[in-house]
JSON list of C-alpha atoms and ligand atoms in Angstrom, two decimals:
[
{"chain": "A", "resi": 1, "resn": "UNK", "atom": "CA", "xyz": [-3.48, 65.37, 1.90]},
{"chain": "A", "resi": 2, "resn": "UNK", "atom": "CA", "xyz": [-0.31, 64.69, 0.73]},
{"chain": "A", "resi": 3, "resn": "UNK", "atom": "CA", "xyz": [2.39, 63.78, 3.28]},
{"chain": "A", "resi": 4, "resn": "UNK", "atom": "CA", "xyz": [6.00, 65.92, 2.96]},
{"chain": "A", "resi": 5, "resn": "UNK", "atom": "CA", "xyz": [9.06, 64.03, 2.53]},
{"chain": "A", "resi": 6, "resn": "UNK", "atom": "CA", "xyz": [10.31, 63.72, 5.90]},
{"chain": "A", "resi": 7, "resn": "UNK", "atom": "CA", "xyz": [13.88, 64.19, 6.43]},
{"chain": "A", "resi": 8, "resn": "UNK", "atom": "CA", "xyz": [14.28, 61.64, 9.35]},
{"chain": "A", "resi": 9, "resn": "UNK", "atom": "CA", "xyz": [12.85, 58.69, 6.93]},
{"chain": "A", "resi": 10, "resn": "UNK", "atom": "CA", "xyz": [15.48, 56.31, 5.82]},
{"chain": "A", "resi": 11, "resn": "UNK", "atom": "CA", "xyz": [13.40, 55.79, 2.97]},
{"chain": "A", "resi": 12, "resn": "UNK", "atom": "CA", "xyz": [12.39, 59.32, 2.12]},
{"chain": "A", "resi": 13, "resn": "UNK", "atom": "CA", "xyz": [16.25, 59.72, 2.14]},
{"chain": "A", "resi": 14, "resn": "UNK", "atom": "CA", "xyz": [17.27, 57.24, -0.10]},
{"chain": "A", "resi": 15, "resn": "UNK", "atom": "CA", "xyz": [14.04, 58.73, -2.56]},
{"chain": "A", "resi": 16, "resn": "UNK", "atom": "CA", "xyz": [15.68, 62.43, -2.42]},
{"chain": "A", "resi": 17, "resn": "UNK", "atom": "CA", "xyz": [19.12, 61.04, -3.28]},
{"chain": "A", "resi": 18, "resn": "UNK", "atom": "CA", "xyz": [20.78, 61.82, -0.21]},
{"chain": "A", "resi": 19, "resn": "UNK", "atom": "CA", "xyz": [21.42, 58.27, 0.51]},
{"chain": "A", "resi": 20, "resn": "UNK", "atom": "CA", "xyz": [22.67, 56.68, -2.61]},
{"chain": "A", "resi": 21, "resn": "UNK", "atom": "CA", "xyz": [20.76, 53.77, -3.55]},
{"chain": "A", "resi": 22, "resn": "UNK", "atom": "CA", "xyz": [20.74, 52.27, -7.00]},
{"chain": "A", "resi": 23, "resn": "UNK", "atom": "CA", "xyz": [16.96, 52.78, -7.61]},
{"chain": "A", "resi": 24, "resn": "UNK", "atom": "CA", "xyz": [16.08, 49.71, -9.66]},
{"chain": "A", "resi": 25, "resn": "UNK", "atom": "CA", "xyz": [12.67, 50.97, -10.86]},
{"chain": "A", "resi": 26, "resn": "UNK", "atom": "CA", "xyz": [11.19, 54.15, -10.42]},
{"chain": "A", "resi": 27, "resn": "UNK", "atom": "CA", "xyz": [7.55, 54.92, -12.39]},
{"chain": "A", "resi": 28, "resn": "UNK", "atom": "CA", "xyz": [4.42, 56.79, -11.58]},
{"chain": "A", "resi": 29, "resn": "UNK", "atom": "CA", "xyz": [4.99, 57.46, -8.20]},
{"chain": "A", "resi": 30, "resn": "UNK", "atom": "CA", "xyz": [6.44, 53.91, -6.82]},
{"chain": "A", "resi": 31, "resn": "UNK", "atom": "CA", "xyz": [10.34, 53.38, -6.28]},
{"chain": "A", "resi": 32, "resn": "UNK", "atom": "CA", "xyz": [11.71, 50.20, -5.99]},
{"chain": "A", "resi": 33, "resn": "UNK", "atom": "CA", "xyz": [15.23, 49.09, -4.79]},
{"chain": "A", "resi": 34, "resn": "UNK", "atom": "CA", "xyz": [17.02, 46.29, -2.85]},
{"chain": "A", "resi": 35, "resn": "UNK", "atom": "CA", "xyz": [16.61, 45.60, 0.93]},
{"chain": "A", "resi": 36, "resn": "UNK", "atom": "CA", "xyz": [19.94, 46.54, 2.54]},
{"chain": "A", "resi": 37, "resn": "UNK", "atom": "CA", "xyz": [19.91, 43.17, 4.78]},
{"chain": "A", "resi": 38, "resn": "UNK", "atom": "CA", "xyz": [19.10, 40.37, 1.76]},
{"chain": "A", "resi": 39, "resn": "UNK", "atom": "CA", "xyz": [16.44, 37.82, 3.30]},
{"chain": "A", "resi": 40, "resn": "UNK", "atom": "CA", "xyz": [16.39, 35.22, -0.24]},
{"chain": "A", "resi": 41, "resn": "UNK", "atom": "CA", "xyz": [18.40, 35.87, -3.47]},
{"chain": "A", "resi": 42, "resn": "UNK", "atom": "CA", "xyz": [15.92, 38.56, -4.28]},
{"chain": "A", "resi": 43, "resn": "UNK", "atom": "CA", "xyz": [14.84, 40.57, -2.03]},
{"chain": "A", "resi": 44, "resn": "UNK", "atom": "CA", "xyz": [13.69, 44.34, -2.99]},
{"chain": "A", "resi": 45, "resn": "UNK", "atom": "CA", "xyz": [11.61, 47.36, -1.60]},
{"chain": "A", "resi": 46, "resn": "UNK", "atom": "CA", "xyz": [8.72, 48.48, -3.42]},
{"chain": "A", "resi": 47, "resn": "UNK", "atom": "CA", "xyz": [8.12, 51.60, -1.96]},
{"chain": "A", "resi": 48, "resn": "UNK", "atom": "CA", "xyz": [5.77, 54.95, -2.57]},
{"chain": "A", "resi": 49, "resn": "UNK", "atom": "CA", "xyz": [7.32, 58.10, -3.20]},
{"chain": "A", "resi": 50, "resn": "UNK", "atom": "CA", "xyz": [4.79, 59.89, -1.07]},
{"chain": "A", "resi": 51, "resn": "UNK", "atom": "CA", "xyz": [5.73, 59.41, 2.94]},
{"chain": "A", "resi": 52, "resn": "UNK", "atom": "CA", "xyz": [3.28, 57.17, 4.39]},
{"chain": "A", "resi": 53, "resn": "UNK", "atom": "CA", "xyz": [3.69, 55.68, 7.50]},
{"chain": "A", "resi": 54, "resn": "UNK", "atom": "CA", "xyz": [1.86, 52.10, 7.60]},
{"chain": "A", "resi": 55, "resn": "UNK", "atom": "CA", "xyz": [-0.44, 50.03, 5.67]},
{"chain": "A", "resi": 56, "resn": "UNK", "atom": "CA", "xyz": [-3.07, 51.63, 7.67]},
{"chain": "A", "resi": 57, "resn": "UNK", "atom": "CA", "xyz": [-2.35, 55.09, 6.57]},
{"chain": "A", "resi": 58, "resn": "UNK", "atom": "CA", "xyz": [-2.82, 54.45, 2.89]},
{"chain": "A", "resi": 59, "resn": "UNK", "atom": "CA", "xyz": [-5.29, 54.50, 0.31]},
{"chain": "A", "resi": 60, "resn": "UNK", "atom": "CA", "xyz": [-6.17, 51.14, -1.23]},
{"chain": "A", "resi": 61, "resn": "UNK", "atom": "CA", "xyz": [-5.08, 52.53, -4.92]},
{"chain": "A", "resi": 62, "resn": "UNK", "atom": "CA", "xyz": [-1.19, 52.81, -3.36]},
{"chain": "A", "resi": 63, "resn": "UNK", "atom": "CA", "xyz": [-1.27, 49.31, -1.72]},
{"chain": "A", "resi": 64, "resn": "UNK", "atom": "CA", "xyz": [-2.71, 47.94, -5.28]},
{"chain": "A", "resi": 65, "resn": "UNK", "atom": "CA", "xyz": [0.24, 50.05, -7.15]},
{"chain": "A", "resi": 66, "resn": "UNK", "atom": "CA", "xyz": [2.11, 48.51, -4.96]},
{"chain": "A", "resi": 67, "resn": "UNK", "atom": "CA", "xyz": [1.78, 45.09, -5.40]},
{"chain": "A", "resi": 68, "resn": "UNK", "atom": "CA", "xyz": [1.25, 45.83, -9.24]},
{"chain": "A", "resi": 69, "resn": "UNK", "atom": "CA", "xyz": [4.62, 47.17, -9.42]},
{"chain": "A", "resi": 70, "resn": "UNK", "atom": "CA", "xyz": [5.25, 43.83, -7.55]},
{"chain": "A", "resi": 71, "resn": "UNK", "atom": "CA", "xyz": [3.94, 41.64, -10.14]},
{"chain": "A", "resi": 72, "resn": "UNK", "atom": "CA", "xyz": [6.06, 43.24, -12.41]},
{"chain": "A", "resi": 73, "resn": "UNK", "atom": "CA", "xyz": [9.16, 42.97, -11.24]},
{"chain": "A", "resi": 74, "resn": "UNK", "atom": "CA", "xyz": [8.69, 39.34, -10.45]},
{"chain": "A", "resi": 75, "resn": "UNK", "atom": "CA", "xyz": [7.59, 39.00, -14.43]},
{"chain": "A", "resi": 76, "resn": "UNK", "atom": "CA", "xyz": [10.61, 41.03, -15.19]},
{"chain": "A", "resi": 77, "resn": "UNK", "atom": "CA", "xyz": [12.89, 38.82, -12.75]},
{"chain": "A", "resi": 78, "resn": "UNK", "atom": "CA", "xyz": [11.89, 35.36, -14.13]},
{"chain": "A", "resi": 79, "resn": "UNK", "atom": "CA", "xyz": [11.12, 34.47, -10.40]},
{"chain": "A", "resi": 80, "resn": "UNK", "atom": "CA", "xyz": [6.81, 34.88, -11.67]},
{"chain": "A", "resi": 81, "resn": "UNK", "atom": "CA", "xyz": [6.39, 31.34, -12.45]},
{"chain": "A", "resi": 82, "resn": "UNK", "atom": "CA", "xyz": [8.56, 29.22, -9.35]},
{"chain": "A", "resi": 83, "resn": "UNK", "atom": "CA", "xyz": [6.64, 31.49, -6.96]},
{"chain": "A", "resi": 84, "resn": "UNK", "atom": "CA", "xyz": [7.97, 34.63, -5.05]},
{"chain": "A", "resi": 85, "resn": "UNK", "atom": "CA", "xyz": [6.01, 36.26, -1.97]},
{"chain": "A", "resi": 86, "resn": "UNK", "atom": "CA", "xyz": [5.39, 39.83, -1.02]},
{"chain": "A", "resi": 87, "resn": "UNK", "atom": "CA", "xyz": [5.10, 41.17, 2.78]},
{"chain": "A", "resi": 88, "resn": "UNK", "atom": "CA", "xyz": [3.91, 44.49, 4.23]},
{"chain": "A", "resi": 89, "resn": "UNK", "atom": "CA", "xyz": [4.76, 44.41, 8.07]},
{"chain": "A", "resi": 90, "resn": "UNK", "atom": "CA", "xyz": [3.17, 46.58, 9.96]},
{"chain": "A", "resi": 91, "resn": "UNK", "atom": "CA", "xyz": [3.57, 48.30, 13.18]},
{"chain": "A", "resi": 92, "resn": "UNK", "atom": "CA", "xyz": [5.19, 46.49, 16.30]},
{"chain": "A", "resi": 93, "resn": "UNK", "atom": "CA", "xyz": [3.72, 43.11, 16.10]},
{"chain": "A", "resi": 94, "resn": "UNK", "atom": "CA", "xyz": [4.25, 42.83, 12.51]},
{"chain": "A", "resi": 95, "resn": "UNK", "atom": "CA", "xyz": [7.80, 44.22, 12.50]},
{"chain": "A", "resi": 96, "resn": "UNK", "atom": "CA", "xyz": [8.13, 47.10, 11.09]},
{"chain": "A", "resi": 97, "resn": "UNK", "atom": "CA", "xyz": [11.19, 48.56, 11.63]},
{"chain": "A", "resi": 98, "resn": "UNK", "atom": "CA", "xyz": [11.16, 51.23, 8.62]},
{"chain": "A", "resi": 99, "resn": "UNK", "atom": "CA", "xyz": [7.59, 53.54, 8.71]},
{"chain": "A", "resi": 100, "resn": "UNK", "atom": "CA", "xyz": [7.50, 54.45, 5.46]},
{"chain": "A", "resi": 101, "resn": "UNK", "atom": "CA", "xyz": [4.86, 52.18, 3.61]},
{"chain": "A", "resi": 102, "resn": "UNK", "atom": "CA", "xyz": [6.73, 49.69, 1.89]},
{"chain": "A", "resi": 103, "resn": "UNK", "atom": "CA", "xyz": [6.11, 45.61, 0.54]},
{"chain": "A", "resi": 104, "resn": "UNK", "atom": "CA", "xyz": [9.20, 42.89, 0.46]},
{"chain": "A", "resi": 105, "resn": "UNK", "atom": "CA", "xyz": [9.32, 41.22, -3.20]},
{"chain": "A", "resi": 106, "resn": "UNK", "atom": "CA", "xyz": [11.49, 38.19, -1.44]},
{"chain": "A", "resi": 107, "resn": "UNK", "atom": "CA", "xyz": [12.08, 35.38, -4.02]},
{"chain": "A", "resi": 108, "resn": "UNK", "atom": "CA", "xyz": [14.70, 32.84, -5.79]},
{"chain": "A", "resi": 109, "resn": "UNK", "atom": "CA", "xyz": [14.27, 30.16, -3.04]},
{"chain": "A", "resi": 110, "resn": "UNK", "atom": "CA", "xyz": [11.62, 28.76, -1.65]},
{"chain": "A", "resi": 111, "resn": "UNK", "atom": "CA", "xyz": [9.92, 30.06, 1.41]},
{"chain": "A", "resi": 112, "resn": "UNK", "atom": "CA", "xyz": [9.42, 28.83, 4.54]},
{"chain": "A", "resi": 113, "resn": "UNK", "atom": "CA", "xyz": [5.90, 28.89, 6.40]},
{"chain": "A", "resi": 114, "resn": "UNK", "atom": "CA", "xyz": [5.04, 29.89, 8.89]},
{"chain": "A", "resi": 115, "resn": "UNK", "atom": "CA", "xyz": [6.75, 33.22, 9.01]},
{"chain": "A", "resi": 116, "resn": "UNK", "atom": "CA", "xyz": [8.49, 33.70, 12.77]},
{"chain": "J", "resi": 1, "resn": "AMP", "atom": "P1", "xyz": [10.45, 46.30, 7.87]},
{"chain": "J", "resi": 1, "resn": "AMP", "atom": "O1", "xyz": [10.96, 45.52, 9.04]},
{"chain": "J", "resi": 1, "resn": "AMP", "atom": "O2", "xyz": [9.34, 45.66, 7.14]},
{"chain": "J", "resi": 1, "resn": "AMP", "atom": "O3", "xyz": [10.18, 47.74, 8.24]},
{"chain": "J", "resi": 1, "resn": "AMP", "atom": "O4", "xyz": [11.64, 46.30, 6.81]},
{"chain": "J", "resi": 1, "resn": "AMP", "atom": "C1", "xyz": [12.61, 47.30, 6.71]},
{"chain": "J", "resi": 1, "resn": "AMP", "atom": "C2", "xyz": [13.63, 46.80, 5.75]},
{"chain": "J", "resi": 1, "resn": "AMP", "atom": "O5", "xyz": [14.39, 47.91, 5.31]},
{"chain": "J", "resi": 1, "resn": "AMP", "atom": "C3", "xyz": [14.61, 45.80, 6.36]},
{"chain": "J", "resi": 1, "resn": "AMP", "atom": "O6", "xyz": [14.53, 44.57, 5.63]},
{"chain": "J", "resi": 1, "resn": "AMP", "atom": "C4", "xyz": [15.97, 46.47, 6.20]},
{"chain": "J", "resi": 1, "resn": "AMP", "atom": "O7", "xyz": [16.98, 45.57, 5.85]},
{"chain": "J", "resi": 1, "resn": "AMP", "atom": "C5", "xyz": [15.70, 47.47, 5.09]},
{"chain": "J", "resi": 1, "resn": "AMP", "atom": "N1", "xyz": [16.53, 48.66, 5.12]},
{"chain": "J", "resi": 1, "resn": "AMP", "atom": "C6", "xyz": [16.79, 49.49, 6.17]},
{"chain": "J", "resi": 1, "resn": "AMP", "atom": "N2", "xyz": [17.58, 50.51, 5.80]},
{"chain": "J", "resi": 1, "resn": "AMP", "atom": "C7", "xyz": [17.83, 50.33, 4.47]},
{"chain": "J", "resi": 1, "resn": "AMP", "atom": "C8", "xyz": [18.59, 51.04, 3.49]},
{"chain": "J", "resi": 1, "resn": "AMP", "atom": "N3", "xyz": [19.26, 52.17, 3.80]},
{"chain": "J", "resi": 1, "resn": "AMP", "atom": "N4", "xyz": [18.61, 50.57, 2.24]},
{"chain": "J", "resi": 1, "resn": "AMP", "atom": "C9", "xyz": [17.94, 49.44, 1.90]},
{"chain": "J", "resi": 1, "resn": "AMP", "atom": "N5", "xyz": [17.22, 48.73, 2.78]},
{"chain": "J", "resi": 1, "resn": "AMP", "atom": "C10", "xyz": [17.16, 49.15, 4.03]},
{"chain": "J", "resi": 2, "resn": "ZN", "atom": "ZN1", "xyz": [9.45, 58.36, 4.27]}
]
């Protein structure tokens, strides 16, 4: 079932336009635009139009349009071939702070491991 827009998501928010967000990419059902708080010199939001809350809510054909979308936009970026990684946190222990399914593209630097 598909989930409604919900009007207390930041994300669904900035996806209806009433937060204005330049909206870098925007195809077949994936949005993408940059993270508010800038973790490397790129750092976007690849995000699915349709509301869903975590990782574990969605189908395996979003998370793969996902990271697709991903690929990309690193391609696109030039940041493809020096290396570039993608995140999904999820729930409490993996940080999520915004639930509305959604993977980091964080690259133009190199990346430190392992993650805190
Ligand atoms: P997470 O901790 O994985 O849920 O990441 C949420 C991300 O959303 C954080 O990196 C925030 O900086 C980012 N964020 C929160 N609000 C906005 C916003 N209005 N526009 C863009 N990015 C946002
Ligand atoms: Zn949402």
């Amino acid at each position: 079932m598909m989930n409604p827009k919900s009007k207390d998501c930041v994300f669904c928010r900035i996806l209806d336009g009433s937060i204005e967000t330049d909206i870098i990419y925007r195809e077949s059902g994936i949005a993408v635009f940059r993270d508010a708080n800038p973790q490397a010199p790129v750092h976007l939001l690849i995000v699915p139009e349709e509301h869903i809350a975590t990782i574990n809510d969605a189908s395996g054909v979003i998370v793969a349009e996902c990271m697709e979308a991903a690929k990309k936009i690193a391609k696109d970026l030039n940041i493809a071939e020096n290396g570039y990684r993608t995140v999904i946190n999820c729930n409490k222990d993996g940080g999520q702070e915004v639930d509305h399914l959604h993977v980091h593209l964080l690259g133009g630097r190199k990346m430190g491991w392992p993650p805190g």
